């Protein structure tokens, strides 16, 4: 299957997004019957989150938290930090 470019533009003809051509074993594009938009205030979405989609009824963004896997180095650092805290807790008599 082959699919050509899709260009999304506003009421003045200004291009908003361009989706490239595709070929091979691909899923056909969905037909667009309506375009809308919302403005989201600056810094209102935390850096560890992303907008999964927009609720089509309420025009409210559906926000999901990014699941970040620790690298092996970060896991090792976390283990060492926990070990240090555990050792300090034993030295202090269990106060930590």
Short mmCIF file of N, CA and C in Angstrom, two decimals:
data_model
loop_
_atom_site.label_atom_id
_atom_site.label_comp_id
_atom_site.label_asym_id
_atom_site.label_seq_id
_atom_site.Cartn_x
_atom_site.Cartn_y
_atom_site.Cartn_z
N UNK A 1 0.84 -1.17 0.00
CA UNK A 1 0.00 0.00 0.00
C UNK A 1 0.89 1.24 0.00
N UNK A 2 0.44 2.26 -0.66
CA UNK A 2 1.15 3.54 -0.69
C UNK A 2 0.21 4.65 -0.24
N UNK A 3 0.74 5.54 0.58
CA UNK A 3 -0.03 6.70 1.06
C UNK A 3 0.80 7.95 0.83
N UNK A 4 0.19 8.97 0.26
CA UNK A 4 0.88 10.24 0.02
C UNK A 4 0.94 11.11 1.25
N UNK A 5 1.50 12.29 1.10
CA UNK A 5 1.64 13.23 2.21
C UNK A 5 0.27 13.72 2.68
N UNK A 6 0.17 14.07 3.96
CA UNK A 6 -1.00 14.74 4.51
C UNK A 6 -0.52 16.06 5.10
N UNK A 7 -1.17 17.14 4.69
CA UNK A 7 -0.79 18.47 5.15
C UNK A 7 -1.97 19.05 5.93
N UNK A 8 -1.72 19.42 7.18
CA UNK A 8 -2.73 20.06 8.02
C UNK A 8 -2.44 21.56 8.01
N UNK A 9 -3.46 22.36 7.74
CA UNK A 9 -3.27 23.81 7.68
C UNK A 9 -4.45 24.52 8.32
N UNK A 10 -4.22 25.79 8.68
CA UNK A 10 -5.26 26.55 9.36
C UNK A 10 -6.15 27.30 8.36
N UNK A 11 -7.05 28.12 8.91
CA UNK A 11 -8.01 28.84 8.09
C UNK A 11 -7.35 29.83 7.13
N UNK A 12 -6.09 30.23 7.40
CA UNK A 12 -5.37 31.15 6.52
C UNK A 12 -4.44 30.44 5.55
N UNK A 13 -4.44 29.12 5.57
CA UNK A 13 -3.58 28.35 4.69
C UNK A 13 -2.19 28.10 5.24
N UNK A 14 -1.93 28.53 6.49
CA UNK A 14 -0.62 28.31 7.10
C UNK A 14 -0.50 26.84 7.51
N UNK A 15 0.60 26.22 7.11
CA UNK A 15 0.82 24.80 7.39
C UNK A 15 1.11 24.60 8.87
N UNK A 16 0.39 23.66 9.47
CA UNK A 16 0.56 23.34 10.88
C UNK A 16 1.40 22.08 11.04
N UNK A 17 1.13 21.08 10.18
CA UNK A 17 1.88 19.82 10.27
C UNK A 17 1.88 19.15 8.90
N UNK A 18 2.96 18.43 8.63
CA UNK A 18 3.06 17.65 7.40
C UNK A 18 3.43 16.22 7.80
N UNK A 19 2.63 15.28 7.34
CA UNK A 19 2.91 13.87 7.57
C UNK A 19 3.41 13.28 6.27
N UNK A 20 4.52 12.61 6.31
CA UNK A 20 5.20 12.13 5.12
C UNK A 20 4.53 10.96 4.43
N UNK A 21 5.08 10.64 3.27
CA UNK A 21 4.60 9.51 2.48
C UNK A 21 5.01 8.20 3.14
N UNK A 22 4.21 7.16 2.89
CA UNK A 22 4.50 5.84 3.45
C UNK A 22 4.19 4.78 2.41
N UNK A 23 4.89 3.67 2.51
CA UNK A 23 4.56 2.54 1.64
C UNK A 23 4.89 1.25 2.37
N UNK A 24 4.28 0.19 1.92
CA UNK A 24 4.52 -1.11 2.53
C UNK A 24 3.29 -1.59 3.28
N UNK A 25 3.53 -2.37 4.31
CA UNK A 25 2.44 -2.93 5.12
C UNK A 25 2.09 -1.92 6.20
N UNK A 26 1.22 -0.97 5.86
CA UNK A 26 0.87 0.12 6.77
C UNK A 26 -0.63 0.18 7.01
N UNK A 27 -1.02 0.84 8.08
CA UNK A 27 -2.43 1.04 8.39
C UNK A 27 -2.89 2.29 7.65
N UNK A 28 -4.03 2.22 6.95
CA UNK A 28 -4.52 3.39 6.23
C UNK A 28 -4.79 4.56 7.19
N UNK A 29 -4.64 5.77 6.68
CA UNK A 29 -4.92 6.95 7.49
C UNK A 29 -6.42 7.11 7.70
N UNK A 30 -6.74 7.67 8.84
CA UNK A 30 -8.12 7.97 9.18
C UNK A 30 -8.55 9.22 8.42
N UNK A 31 -9.78 9.26 7.94
CA UNK A 31 -10.31 10.44 7.28
C UNK A 31 -10.63 11.50 8.32
N UNK A 32 -10.22 12.72 8.06
CA UNK A 32 -10.47 13.81 9.00
C UNK A 32 -11.74 14.54 8.56
N UNK A 33 -12.71 14.64 9.46
CA UNK A 33 -13.95 15.33 9.13
C UNK A 33 -14.06 16.67 9.85
N UNK A 34 -13.22 16.89 10.87
CA UNK A 34 -13.27 18.14 11.63
C UNK A 34 -11.92 18.37 12.30
N UNK A 35 -11.48 19.60 12.31
CA UNK A 35 -10.29 19.99 13.04
C UNK A 35 -10.68 21.02 14.09
N UNK A 36 -10.07 20.95 15.24
CA UNK A 36 -10.33 21.90 16.31
C UNK A 36 -9.01 22.13 17.04
N UNK A 37 -9.00 23.00 18.01
CA UNK A 37 -7.77 23.22 18.79
C UNK A 37 -8.12 23.69 20.19
N UNK A 38 -7.14 23.55 21.06
CA UNK A 38 -7.21 24.15 22.39
C UNK A 38 -5.86 24.78 22.67
N UNK A 39 -5.84 25.82 23.49
CA UNK A 39 -4.61 26.43 23.94
C UNK A 39 -4.35 25.99 25.37
N UNK A 40 -3.15 25.53 25.62
CA UNK A 40 -2.78 25.06 26.95
C UNK A 40 -1.81 26.07 27.55
N UNK A 41 -2.07 26.57 28.76
CA UNK A 41 -1.19 27.57 29.37
C UNK A 41 0.25 27.08 29.49
N UNK A 42 1.18 28.01 29.38
CA UNK A 42 2.61 27.73 29.47
C UNK A 42 2.93 27.05 30.79
N UNK A 43 3.72 26.01 30.73
CA UNK A 43 4.22 25.24 31.89
C UNK A 43 3.09 24.62 32.72
N UNK A 44 1.92 24.39 32.12
CA UNK A 44 0.83 23.79 32.89
C UNK A 44 0.89 22.26 32.87
N UNK A 45 1.73 21.69 32.03
CA UNK A 45 1.91 20.23 31.97
C UNK A 45 3.31 19.92 32.49
N UNK A 46 3.42 19.13 33.56
CA UNK A 46 4.74 18.81 34.10
C UNK A 46 5.64 18.13 33.06
N UNK A 47 6.94 18.29 33.22
CA UNK A 47 7.91 17.72 32.28
C UNK A 47 7.87 16.20 32.23
N UNK A 48 7.39 15.57 33.30
CA UNK A 48 7.36 14.11 33.33
C UNK A 48 6.02 13.56 32.81
N UNK A 49 5.25 14.40 32.12
CA UNK A 49 3.95 13.99 31.58
C UNK A 49 3.86 14.33 30.10
N UNK A 50 2.88 13.74 29.45
CA UNK A 50 2.62 14.03 28.05
C UNK A 50 1.11 14.02 27.83
N UNK A 51 0.68 14.68 26.76
CA UNK A 51 -0.74 14.69 26.41
C UNK A 51 -0.99 13.49 25.52
N UNK A 52 -1.78 12.55 26.02
CA UNK A 52 -2.09 11.34 25.24
C UNK A 52 -3.09 11.66 24.14
N UNK A 53 -4.12 12.42 24.47
CA UNK A 53 -5.13 12.82 23.50
C UNK A 53 -5.98 13.92 24.12
N UNK A 54 -6.93 14.42 23.36
CA UNK A 54 -7.86 15.44 23.84
C UNK A 54 -9.24 14.80 23.90
N UNK A 55 -9.92 14.97 25.03
CA UNK A 55 -11.29 14.50 25.15
C UNK A 55 -12.14 15.29 24.16
N UNK A 56 -12.74 14.61 23.18
CA UNK A 56 -13.46 15.27 22.10
C UNK A 56 -14.74 15.96 22.57
N UNK A 57 -15.28 15.56 23.71
CA UNK A 57 -16.51 16.17 24.21
C UNK A 57 -16.22 17.42 25.02
N UNK A 58 -15.26 17.32 25.95
CA UNK A 58 -14.98 18.45 26.85
C UNK A 58 -13.80 19.31 26.41
N UNK A 59 -13.07 18.88 25.37
CA UNK A 59 -11.86 19.57 24.91
C UNK A 59 -10.82 19.74 26.02
N UNK A 60 -10.73 18.75 26.88
CA UNK A 60 -9.76 18.75 27.97
C UNK A 60 -8.67 17.73 27.64
N UNK A 61 -7.39 18.11 27.82
CA UNK A 61 -6.32 17.14 27.52
C UNK A 61 -6.31 15.99 28.51
N UNK A 62 -6.05 14.81 28.00
CA UNK A 62 -5.88 13.62 28.84
C UNK A 62 -4.38 13.45 29.01
N UNK A 63 -3.92 13.63 30.24
CA UNK A 63 -2.49 13.67 30.54
C UNK A 63 -2.06 12.35 31.17
N UNK A 64 -0.94 11.84 30.70
CA UNK A 64 -0.36 10.61 31.24
C UNK A 64 1.06 10.88 31.70
N UNK A 65 1.46 10.19 32.76
CA UNK A 65 2.82 10.33 33.27
C UNK A 65 3.75 9.42 32.46
N UNK A 66 4.93 9.95 32.13
CA UNK A 66 5.93 9.16 31.42
C UNK A 66 6.49 8.10 32.36
N UNK A 67 6.58 6.89 31.87
CA UNK A 67 7.20 5.81 32.64
C UNK A 67 8.66 5.76 32.23
N UNK A 68 9.53 6.13 33.14
CA UNK A 68 10.95 6.19 32.83
C UNK A 68 11.68 5.05 33.53
N UNK A 69 12.37 4.26 32.76
CA UNK A 69 13.17 3.17 33.30
C UNK A 69 14.54 3.70 33.70
N UNK A 70 15.01 3.30 34.87
CA UNK A 70 16.34 3.70 35.31
C UNK A 70 17.39 2.93 34.51
N UNK A 71 18.49 3.60 34.22
CA UNK A 71 19.61 2.92 33.58
C UNK A 71 20.28 2.03 34.62
N UNK A 72 21.12 1.13 34.17
CA UNK A 72 21.83 0.25 35.10
C UNK A 72 22.68 1.08 36.08
N UNK A 73 23.28 2.15 35.58
CA UNK A 73 24.09 3.02 36.43
C UNK A 73 23.21 3.71 37.49
N UNK A 74 22.03 4.19 37.09
CA UNK A 74 21.13 4.84 38.04
C UNK A 74 20.61 3.85 39.08
N UNK A 75 20.36 2.61 38.65
CA UNK A 75 19.92 1.57 39.58
C UNK A 75 21.01 1.30 40.61
N UNK A 76 22.24 1.23 40.16
CA UNK A 76 23.37 0.96 41.06
C UNK A 76 23.55 2.11 42.04
N UNK A 77 23.43 3.35 41.55
CA UNK A 77 23.55 4.53 42.43
C UNK A 77 22.45 4.49 43.49
N UNK A 78 21.23 4.16 43.06
CA UNK A 78 20.12 4.08 44.02
C UNK A 78 20.37 3.00 45.07
N UNK A 79 20.89 1.85 44.64
CA UNK A 79 21.22 0.78 45.59
C UNK A 79 22.26 1.24 46.60
N UNK A 80 23.31 1.94 46.10
CA UNK A 80 24.37 2.43 47.00
C UNK A 80 23.82 3.48 47.97
N UNK A 81 22.95 4.37 47.48
CA UNK A 81 22.35 5.38 48.37
C UNK A 81 21.53 4.70 49.46
N UNK A 82 20.76 3.69 49.08
CA UNK A 82 19.95 2.96 50.07
C UNK A 82 20.84 2.25 51.08
N UNK A 83 21.96 1.71 50.60
CA UNK A 83 22.89 1.02 51.49
C UNK A 83 23.51 2.01 52.48
N UNK A 84 23.89 3.19 52.00
CA UNK A 84 24.46 4.22 52.88
C UNK A 84 23.44 4.65 53.93
N UNK A 85 22.19 4.89 53.49
CA UNK A 85 21.14 5.27 54.43
C UNK A 85 20.90 4.19 55.47
N UNK A 86 20.92 2.95 55.05
CA UNK A 86 20.71 1.84 55.97
C UNK A 86 21.84 1.77 56.99
N UNK A 87 23.08 1.94 56.52
CA UNK A 87 24.23 1.93 57.42
C UNK A 87 24.17 3.07 58.43
N UNK A 88 23.82 4.28 57.96
CA UNK A 88 23.71 5.43 58.84
C UNK A 88 22.58 5.24 59.85
N UNK A 89 21.52 4.61 59.41
CA UNK A 89 20.39 4.35 60.30
C UNK A 89 20.81 3.39 61.43
N UNK A 90 21.60 2.37 61.09
CA UNK A 90 22.09 1.44 62.11
C UNK A 90 23.00 2.15 63.10
N UNK A 91 23.89 3.04 62.58
CA UNK A 91 24.80 3.78 63.44
C UNK A 91 24.04 4.71 64.40
N UNK A 92 22.95 5.29 63.91
CA UNK A 92 22.18 6.23 64.73
C UNK A 92 21.21 5.52 65.65
N UNK A 93 21.17 4.22 65.59
CA UNK A 93 20.28 3.48 66.49
C UNK A 93 18.85 3.39 65.98
N UNK A 94 18.67 3.49 64.69
CA UNK A 94 17.33 3.32 64.12
C UNK A 94 16.49 4.57 64.10
N UNK A 95 17.10 5.74 64.16
CA UNK A 95 16.34 6.97 64.16
C UNK A 95 15.99 7.46 62.75
N UNK A 96 16.70 7.02 61.73
CA UNK A 96 16.44 7.53 60.37
C UNK A 96 15.32 6.83 59.70
#
